CSV table of C-alpha atoms in Angstrom, one decimal:
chain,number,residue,atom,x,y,z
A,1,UNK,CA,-72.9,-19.1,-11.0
A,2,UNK,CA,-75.5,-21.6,-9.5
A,3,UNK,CA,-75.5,-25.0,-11.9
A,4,UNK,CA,-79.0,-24.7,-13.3
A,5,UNK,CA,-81.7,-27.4,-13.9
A,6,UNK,CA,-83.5,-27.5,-17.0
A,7,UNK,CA,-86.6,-28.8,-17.4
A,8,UNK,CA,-88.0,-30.8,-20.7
A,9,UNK,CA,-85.0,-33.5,-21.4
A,10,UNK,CA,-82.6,-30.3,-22.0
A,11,UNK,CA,-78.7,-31.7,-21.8
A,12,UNK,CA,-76.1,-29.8,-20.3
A,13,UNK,CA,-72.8,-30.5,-21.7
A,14,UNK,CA,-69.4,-28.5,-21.0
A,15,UNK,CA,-67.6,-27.2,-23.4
A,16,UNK,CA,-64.7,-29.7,-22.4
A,17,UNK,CA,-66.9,-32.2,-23.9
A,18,UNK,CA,-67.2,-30.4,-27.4
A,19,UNK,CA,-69.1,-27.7,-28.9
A,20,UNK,CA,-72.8,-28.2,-29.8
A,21,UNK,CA,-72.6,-26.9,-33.3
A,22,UNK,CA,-77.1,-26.4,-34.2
A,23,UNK,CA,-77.8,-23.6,-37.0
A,24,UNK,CA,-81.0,-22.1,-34.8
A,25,UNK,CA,-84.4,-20.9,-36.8
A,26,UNK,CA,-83.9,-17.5,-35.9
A,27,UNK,CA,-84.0,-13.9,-37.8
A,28,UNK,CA,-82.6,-11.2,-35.8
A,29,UNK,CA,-83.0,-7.1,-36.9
A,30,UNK,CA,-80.8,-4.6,-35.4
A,31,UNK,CA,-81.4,-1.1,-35.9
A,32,UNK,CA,-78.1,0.8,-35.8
A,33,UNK,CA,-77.4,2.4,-32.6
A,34,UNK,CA,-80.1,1.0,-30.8
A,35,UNK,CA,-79.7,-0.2,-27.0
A,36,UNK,CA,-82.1,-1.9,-24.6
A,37,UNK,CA,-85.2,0.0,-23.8
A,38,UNK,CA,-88.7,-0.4,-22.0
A,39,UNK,CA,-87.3,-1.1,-18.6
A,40,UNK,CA,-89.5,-2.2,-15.6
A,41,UNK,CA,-87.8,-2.8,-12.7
A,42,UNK,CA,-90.0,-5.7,-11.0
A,43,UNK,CA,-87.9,-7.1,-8.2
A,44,UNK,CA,-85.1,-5.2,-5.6
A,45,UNK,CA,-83.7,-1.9,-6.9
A,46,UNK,CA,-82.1,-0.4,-9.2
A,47,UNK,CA,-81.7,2.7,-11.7
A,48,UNK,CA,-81.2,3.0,-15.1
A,49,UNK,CA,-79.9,6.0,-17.6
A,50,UNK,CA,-78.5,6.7,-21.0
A,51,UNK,CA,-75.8,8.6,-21.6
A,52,UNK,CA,-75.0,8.7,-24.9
A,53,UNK,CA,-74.5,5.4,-26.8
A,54,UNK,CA,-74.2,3.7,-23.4
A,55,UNK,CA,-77.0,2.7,-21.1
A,56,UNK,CA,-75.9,2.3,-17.1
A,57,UNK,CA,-77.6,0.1,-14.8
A,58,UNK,CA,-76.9,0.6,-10.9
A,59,UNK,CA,-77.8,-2.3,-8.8
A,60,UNK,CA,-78.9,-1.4,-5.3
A,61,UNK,CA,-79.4,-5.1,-3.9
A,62,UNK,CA,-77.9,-8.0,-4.2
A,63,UNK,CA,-80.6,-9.3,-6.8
A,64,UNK,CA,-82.4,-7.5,-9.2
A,65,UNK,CA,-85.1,-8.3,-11.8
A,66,UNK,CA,-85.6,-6.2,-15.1
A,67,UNK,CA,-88.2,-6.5,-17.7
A,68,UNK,CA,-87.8,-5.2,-20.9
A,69,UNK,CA,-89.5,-4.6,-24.1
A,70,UNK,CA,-86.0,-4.9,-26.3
A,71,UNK,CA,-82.6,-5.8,-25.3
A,72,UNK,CA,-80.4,-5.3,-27.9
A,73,UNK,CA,-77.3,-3.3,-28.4
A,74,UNK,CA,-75.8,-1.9,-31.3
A,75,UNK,CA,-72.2,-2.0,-32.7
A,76,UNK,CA,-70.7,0.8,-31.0
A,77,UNK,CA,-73.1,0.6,-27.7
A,78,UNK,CA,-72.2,-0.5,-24.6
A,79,UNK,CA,-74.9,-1.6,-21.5
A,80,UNK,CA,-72.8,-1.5,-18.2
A,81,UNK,CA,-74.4,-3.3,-15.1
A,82,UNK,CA,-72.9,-1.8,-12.0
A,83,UNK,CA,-73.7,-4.4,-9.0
A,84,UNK,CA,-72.9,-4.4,-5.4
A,85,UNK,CA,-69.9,-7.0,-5.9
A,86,UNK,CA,-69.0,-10.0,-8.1
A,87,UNK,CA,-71.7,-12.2,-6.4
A,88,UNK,CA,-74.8,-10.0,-6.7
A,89,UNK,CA,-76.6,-11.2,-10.3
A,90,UNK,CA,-79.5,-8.9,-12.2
A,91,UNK,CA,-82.1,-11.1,-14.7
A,92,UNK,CA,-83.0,-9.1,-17.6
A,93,UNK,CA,-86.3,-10.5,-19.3
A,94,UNK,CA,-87.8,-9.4,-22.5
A,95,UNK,CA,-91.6,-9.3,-22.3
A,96,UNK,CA,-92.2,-8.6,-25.8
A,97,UNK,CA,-93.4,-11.0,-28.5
A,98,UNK,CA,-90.9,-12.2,-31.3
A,99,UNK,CA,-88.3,-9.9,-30.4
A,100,UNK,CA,-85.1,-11.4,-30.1
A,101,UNK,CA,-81.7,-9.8,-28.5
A,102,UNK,CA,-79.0,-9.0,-30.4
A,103,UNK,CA,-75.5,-8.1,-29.3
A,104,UNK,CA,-73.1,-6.3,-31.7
A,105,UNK,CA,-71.4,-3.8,-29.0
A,106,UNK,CA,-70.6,-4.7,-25.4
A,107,UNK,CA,-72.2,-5.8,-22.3
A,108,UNK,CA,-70.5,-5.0,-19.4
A,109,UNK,CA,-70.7,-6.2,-15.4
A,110,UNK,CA,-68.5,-6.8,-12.2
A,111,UNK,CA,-71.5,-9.3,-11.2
A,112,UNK,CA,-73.2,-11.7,-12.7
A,113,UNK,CA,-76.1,-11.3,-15.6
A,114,UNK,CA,-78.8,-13.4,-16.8
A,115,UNK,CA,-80.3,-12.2,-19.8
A,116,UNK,CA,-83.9,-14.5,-20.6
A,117,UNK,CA,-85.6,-13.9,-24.2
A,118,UNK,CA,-88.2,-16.7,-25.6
A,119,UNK,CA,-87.5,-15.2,-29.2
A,120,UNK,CA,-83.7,-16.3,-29.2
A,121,UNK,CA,-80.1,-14.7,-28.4
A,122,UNK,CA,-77.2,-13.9,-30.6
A,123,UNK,CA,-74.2,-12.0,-29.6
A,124,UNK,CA,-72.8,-10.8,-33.1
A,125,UNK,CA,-69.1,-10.8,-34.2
A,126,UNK,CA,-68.6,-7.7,-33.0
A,127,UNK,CA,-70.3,-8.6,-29.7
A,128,UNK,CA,-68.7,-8.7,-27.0
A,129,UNK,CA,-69.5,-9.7,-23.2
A,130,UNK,CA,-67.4,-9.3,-19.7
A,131,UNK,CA,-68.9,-10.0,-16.5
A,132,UNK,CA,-68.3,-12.2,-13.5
A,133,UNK,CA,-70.8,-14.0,-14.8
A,134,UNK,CA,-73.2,-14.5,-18.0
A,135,UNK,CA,-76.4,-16.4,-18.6
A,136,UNK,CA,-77.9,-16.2,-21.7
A,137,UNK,CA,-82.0,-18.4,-21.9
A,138,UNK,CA,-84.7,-19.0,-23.6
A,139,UNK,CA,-86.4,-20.6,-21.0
A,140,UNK,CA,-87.8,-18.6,-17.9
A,141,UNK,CA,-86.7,-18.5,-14.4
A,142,UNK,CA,-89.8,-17.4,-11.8
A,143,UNK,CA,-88.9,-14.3,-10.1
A,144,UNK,CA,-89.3,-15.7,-6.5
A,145,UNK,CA,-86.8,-18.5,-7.4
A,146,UNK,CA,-84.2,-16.0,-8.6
A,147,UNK,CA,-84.7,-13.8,-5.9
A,148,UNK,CA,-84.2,-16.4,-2.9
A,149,UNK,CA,-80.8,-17.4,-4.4
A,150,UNK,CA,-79.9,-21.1,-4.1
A,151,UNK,CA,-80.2,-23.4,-7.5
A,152,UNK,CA,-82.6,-22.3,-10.7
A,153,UNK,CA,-84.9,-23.8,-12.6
A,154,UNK,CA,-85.1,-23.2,-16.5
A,155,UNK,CA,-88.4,-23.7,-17.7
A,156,UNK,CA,-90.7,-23.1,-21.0
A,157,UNK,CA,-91.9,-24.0,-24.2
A,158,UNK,CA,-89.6,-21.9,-26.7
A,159,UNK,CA,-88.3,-23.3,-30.0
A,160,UNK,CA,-85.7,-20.5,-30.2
A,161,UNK,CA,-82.3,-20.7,-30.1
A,162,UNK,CA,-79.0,-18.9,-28.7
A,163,UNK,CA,-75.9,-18.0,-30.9
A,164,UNK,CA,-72.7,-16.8,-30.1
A,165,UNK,CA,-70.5,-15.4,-32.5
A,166,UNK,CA,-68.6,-12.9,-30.6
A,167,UNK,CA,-66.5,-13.1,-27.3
A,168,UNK,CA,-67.9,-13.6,-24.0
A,169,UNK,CA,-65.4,-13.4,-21.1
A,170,UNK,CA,-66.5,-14.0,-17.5
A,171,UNK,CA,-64.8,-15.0,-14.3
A,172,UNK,CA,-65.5,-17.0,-11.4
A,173,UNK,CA,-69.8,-16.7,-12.1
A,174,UNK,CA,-68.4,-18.7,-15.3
A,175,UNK,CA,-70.6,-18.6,-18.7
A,176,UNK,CA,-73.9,-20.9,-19.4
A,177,UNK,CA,-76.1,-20.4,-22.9
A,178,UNK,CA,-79.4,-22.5,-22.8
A,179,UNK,CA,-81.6,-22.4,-25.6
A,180,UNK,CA,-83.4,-25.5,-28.4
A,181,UNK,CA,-80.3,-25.1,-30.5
A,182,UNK,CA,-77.4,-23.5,-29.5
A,183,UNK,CA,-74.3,-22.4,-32.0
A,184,UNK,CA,-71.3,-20.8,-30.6
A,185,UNK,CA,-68.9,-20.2,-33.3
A,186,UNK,CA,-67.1,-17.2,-31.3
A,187,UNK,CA,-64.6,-17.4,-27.9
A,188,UNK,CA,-66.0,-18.5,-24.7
A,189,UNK,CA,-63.6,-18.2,-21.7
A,190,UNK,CA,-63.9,-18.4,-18.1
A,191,UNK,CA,-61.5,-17.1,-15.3
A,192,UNK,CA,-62.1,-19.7,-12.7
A,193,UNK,CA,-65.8,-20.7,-13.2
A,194,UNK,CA,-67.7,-23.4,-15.7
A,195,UNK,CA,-68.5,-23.1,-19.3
A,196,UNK,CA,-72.1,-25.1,-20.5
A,197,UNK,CA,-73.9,-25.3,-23.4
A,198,UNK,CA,-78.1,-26.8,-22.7
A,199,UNK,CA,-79.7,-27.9,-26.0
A,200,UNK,CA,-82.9,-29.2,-26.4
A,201,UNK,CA,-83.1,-33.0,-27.2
């Protein structure tokens, strides 16, 4: 994963460092079974299907950008991203006012995933994540910056927050939540790559 920079006096810290423990100002509803939905597929290529209570996304390039009206999976659920190889990385977005993501079932990927939502993040207890990488954000990336690779820039206005209560595994990509407030009271561990936390200060 490519070390972000975060605009508006956000501090990176690693989780070496400490946890930053900040209760975020966030509601999240999860209807039962549910699973991402709304896709747009805005940048390189890509398909997407449900097949039961798991949805399957097939990367055809090495970057891909989603939009989405909801992102959230269900206890139960599973969303599998199947990139070209460990390196390639897919940025989810969700487009849709005050609709937070929540994760009570799995997310799975061999690459690495950014998943962007202004209304705040939570991965549940029963969450769980494992990828190569994970980036979870309330702040924006543009899609020309994400697309040419190289360093990112996190940018926005949003008072929401990210929470972690579940597990999120990753490997060499490593693991980065960035939100106002961010609460991880669940396991973080990284095969190989970094583990931040970015709070607004």
């Amino acid at each position: 994963m490519i070390y972000p920079s975060v605009a508006r006096s956000w501090q990176i810290r690693s989780l070496a460092c400490g946890l930053i423990l900040l209760q975020p100002a966030m509601s999240v509803r999860l209807v039962r079974g549910e699973l991402p939905g709304g896709a747009s597929v805005v940048a390189g290529s890509a398909s997407i299907a449900t097949q039961g209570n798991a949805l399957n996304v097939t990367t055809h390039s090495d970057r891909a950008i989603i939009n989405w009206q909801n992102f959230s999976i269900g206890a139960g659920n599973s969303a599998n991203f199947h990139q070209p190889d460990s390196g390639s990385a897919v940025l989810n977005r969700v487009i849709t006012p005050n609709n937070p993501s929540a994760i009570y079932g799995q997310l799975n990927s061999n690459g690495q995933v950014y998943l962007i939502n202004p209304s705040g993040i939570i991965v549940g207890p029963s969450g769980m994540i494992n990828a190569n990488g994970f980036t979870a954000s309330t702040l924006d990336i543009s899609n020309k910056q994400f697309m040419q690779g190289g360093p990112l820039t996190f940018q926005g206005d949003s008072t929401a927050g990210v929470i972690n209560q579940g597990t999120i595994q990753t490997g060499s990509g490593g693991a980065a939540l960035l939100g106002n407030q961010v609460l991880n009271s669940g396991t973080i561990t990284s095969d190989g790559g970094s583990i931040s936390l970015a709070t607004g200060g």
